[in-house]
JSON list of C-alpha atoms in Angstrom, two decimals:
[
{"chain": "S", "resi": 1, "resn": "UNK", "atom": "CA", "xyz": [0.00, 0.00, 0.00]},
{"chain": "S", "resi": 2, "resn": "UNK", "atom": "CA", "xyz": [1.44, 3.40, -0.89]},
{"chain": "S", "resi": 3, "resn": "UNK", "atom": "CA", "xyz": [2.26, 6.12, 1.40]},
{"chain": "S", "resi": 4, "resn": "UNK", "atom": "CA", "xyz": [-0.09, 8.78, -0.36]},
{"chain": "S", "resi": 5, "resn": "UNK", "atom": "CA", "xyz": [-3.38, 6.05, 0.45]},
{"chain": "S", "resi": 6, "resn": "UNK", "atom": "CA", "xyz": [-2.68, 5.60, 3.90]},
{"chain": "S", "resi": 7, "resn": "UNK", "atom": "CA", "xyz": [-2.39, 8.96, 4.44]},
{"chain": "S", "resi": 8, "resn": "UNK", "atom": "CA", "xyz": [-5.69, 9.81, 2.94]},
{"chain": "S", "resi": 9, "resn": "UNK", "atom": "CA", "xyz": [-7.24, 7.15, 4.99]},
{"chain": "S", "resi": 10, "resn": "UNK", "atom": "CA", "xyz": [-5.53, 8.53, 8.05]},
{"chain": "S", "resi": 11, "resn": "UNK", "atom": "CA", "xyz": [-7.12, 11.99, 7.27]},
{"chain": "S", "resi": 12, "resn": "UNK", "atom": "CA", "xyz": [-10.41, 11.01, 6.16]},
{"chain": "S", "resi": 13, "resn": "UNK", "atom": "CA", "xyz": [-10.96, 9.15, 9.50]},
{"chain": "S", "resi": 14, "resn": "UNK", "atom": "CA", "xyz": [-9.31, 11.93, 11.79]},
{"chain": "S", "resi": 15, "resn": "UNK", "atom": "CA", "xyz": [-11.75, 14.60, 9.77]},
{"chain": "S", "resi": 16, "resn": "UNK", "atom": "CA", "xyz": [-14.94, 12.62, 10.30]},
{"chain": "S", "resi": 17, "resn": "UNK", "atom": "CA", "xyz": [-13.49, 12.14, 14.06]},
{"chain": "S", "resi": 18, "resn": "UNK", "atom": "CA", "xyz": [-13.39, 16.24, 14.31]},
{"chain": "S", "resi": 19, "resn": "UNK", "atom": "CA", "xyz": [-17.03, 16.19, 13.25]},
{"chain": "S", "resi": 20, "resn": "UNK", "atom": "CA", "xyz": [-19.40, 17.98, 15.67]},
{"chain": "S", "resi": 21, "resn": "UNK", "atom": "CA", "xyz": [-22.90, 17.65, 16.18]},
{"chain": "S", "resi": 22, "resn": "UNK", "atom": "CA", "xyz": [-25.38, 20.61, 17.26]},
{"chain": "S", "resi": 23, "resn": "UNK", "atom": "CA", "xyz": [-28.02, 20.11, 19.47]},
{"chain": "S", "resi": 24, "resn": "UNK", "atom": "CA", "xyz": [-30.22, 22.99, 18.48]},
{"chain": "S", "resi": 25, "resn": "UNK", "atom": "CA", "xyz": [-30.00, 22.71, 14.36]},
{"chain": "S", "resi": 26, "resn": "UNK", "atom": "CA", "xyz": [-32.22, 25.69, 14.14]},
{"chain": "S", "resi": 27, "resn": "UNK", "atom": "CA", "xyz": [-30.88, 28.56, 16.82]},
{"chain": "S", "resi": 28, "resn": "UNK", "atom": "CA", "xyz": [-33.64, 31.00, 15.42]},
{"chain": "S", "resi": 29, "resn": "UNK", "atom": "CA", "xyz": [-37.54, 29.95, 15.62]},
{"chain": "S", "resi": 30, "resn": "UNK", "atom": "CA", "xyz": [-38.94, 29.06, 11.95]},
{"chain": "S", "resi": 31, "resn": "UNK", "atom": "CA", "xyz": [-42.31, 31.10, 11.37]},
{"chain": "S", "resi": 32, "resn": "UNK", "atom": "CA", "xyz": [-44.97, 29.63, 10.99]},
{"chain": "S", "resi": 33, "resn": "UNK", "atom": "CA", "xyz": [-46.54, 31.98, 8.59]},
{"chain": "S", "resi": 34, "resn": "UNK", "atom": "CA", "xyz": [-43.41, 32.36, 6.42]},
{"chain": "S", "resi": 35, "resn": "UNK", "atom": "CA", "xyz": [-43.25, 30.30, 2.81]},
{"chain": "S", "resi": 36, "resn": "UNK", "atom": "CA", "xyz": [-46.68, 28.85, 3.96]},
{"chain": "S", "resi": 37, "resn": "UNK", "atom": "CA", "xyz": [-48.91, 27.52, 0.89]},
{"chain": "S", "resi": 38, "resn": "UNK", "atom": "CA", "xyz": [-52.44, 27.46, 1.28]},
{"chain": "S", "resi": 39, "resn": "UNK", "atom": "CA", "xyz": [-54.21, 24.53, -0.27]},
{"chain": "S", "resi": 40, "resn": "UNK", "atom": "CA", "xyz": [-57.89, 24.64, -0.26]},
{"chain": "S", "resi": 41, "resn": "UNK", "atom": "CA", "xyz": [-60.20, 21.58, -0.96]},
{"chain": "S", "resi": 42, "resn": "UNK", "atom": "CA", "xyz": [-63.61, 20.08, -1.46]},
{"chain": "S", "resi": 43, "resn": "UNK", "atom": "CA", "xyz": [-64.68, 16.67, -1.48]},
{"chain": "S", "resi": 44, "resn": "UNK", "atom": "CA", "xyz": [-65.47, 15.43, -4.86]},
{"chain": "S", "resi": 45, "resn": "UNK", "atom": "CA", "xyz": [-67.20, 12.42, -4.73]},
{"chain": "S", "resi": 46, "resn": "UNK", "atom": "CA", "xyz": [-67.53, 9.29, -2.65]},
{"chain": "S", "resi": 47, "resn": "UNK", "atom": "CA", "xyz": [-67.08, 6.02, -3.52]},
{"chain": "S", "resi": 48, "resn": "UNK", "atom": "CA", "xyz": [-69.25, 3.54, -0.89]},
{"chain": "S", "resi": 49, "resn": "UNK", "atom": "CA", "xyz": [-67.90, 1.50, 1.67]},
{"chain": "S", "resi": 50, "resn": "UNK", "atom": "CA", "xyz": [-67.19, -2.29, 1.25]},
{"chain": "S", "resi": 51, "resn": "UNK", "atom": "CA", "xyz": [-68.47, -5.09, 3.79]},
{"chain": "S", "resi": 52, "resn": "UNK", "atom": "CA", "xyz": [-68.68, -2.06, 6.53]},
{"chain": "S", "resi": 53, "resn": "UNK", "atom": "CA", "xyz": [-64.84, -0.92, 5.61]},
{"chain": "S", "resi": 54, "resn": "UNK", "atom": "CA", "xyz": [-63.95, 2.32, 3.49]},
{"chain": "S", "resi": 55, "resn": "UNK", "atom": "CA", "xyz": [-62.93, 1.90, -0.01]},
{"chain": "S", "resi": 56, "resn": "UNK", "atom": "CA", "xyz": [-59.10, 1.51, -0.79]},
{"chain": "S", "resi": 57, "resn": "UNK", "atom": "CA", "xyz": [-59.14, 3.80, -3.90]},
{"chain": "S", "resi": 58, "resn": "UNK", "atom": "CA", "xyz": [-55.69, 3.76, -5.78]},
{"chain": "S", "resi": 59, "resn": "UNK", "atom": "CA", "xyz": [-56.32, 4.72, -9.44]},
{"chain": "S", "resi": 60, "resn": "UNK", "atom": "CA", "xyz": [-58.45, 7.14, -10.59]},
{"chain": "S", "resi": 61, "resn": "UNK", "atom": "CA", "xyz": [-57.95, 7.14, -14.23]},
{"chain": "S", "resi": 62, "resn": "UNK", "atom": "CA", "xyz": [-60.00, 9.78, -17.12]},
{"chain": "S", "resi": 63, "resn": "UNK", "atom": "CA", "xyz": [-61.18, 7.84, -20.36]},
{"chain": "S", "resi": 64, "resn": "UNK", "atom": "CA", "xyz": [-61.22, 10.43, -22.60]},
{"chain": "S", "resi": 65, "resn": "UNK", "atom": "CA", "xyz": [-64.69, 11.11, -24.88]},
{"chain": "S", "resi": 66, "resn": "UNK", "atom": "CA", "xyz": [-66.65, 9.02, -21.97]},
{"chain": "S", "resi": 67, "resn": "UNK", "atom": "CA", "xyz": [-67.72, 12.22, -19.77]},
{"chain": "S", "resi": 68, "resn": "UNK", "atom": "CA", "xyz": [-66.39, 9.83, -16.91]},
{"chain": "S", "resi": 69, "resn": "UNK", "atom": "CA", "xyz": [-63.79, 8.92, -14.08]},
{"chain": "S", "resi": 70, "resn": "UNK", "atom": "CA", "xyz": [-62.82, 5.48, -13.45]},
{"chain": "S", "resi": 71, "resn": "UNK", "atom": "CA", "xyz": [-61.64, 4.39, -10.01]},
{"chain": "S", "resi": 72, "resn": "UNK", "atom": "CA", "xyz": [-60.97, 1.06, -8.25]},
{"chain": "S", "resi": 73, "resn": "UNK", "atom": "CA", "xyz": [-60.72, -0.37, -5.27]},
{"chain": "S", "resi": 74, "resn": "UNK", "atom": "CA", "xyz": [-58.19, -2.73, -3.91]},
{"chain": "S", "resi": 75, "resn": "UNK", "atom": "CA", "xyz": [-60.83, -5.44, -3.30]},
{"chain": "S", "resi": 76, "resn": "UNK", "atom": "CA", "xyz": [-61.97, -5.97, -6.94]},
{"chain": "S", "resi": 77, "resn": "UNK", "atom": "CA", "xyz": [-64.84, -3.13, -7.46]},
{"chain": "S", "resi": 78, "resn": "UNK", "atom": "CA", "xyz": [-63.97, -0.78, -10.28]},
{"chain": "S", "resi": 79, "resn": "UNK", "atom": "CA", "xyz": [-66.51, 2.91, -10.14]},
{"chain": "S", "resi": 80, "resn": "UNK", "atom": "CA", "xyz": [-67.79, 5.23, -12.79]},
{"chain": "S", "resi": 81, "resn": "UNK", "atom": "CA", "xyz": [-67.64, 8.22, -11.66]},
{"chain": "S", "resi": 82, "resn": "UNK", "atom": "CA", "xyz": [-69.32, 11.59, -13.66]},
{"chain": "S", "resi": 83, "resn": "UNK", "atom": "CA", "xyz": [-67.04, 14.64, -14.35]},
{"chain": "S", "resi": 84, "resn": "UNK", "atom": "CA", "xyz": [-69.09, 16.71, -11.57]},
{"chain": "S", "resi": 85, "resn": "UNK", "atom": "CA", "xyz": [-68.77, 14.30, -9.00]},
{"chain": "S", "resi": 86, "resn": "UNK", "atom": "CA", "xyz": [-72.98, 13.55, -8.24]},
{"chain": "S", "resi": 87, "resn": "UNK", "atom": "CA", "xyz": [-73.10, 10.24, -9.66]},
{"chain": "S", "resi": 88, "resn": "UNK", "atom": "CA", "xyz": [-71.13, 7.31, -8.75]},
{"chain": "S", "resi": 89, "resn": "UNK", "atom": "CA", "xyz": [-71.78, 4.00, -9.72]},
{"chain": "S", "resi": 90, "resn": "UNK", "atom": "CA", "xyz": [-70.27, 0.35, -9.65]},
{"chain": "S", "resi": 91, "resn": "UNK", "atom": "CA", "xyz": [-68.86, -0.93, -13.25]},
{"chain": "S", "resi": 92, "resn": "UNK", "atom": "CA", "xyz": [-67.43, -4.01, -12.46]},
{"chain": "S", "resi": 93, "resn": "UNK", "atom": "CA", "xyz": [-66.68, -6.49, -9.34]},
{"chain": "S", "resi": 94, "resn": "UNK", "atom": "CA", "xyz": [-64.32, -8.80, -10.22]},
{"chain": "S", "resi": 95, "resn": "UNK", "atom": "CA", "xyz": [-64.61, -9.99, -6.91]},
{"chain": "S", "resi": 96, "resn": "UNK", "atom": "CA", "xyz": [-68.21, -11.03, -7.59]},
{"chain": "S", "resi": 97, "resn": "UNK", "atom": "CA", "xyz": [-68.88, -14.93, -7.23]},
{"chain": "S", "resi": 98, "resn": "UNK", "atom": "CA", "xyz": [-69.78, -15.06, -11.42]},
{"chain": "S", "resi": 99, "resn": "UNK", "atom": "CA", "xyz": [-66.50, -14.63, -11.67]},
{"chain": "S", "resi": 100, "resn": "UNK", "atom": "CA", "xyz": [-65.55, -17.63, -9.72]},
{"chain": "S", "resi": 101, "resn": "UNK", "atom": "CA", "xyz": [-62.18, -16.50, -8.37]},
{"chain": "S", "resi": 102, "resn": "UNK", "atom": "CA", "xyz": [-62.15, -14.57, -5.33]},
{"chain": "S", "resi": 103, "resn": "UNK", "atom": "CA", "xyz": [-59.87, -11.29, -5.16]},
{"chain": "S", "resi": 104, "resn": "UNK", "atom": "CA", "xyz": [-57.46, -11.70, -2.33]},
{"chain": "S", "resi": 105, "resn": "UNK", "atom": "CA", "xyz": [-57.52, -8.39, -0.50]},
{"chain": "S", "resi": 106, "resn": "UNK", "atom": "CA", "xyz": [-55.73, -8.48, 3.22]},
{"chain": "S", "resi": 107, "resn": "UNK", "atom": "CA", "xyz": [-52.78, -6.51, 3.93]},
{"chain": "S", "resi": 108, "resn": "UNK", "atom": "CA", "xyz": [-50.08, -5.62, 1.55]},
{"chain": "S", "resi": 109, "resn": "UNK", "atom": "CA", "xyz": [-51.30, -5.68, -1.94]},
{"chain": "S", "resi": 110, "resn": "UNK", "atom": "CA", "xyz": [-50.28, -3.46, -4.03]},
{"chain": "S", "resi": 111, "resn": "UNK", "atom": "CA", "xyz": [-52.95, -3.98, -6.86]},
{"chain": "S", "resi": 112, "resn": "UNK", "atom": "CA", "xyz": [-55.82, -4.06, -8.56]}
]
């Protein structure tokens, strides 16, 4: 090993062994009213419950020259939902026993 590495390693490790830590990383108080952006909201539209639990929505997709929203839920229902929001109604269940194959929906899925 050459001179010229171990003497970068030597001062590599003695400058991370110099290294202090603060304990108050922000001295001055941040304001809360500085930089703030304001984000209003209204609700849009509601897709129902499942089985007593609340929907786990994770695409909401436009179809364009439809006039509607698409949106599905993790445990196989897929909504149509109407550019203003008033009417929303069931599409598809793929979880419906016609299908015969149940959707597997506990946990960690990822999935439609």
């Amino acid at each position: 090993m050459s001179i010229n590495r171990v003497l970068l390693v030597t001062l590599l490790s003695a400058s991370s062994a110099l290294a202090q830590e603060t304990n108050d990383p922000f001295p001055e108080p941040i304001s809360s009213t500085d930089g703030v952006i304001q984000v209003n909201f209204s609700e849009f539209a509601s897709v129902p419950d499942i089985d007593g639990q609340p929907a786990r929505m994770m695409l909401l997709s436009d179809e364009p020259g439809t006039g509607r929203l698409f949106v599905n839920d993790m445990r196989g229902q897929l909504y149509s939902i109407d550019y203003d929001g008033q009417r929303v109604t069931q599409y598809l269940d793929i979880d419906d026993a016609d299908w015969g194959v149940g959707v597997q929906s506990s946990r960690n899925e990822l999935g439609f």
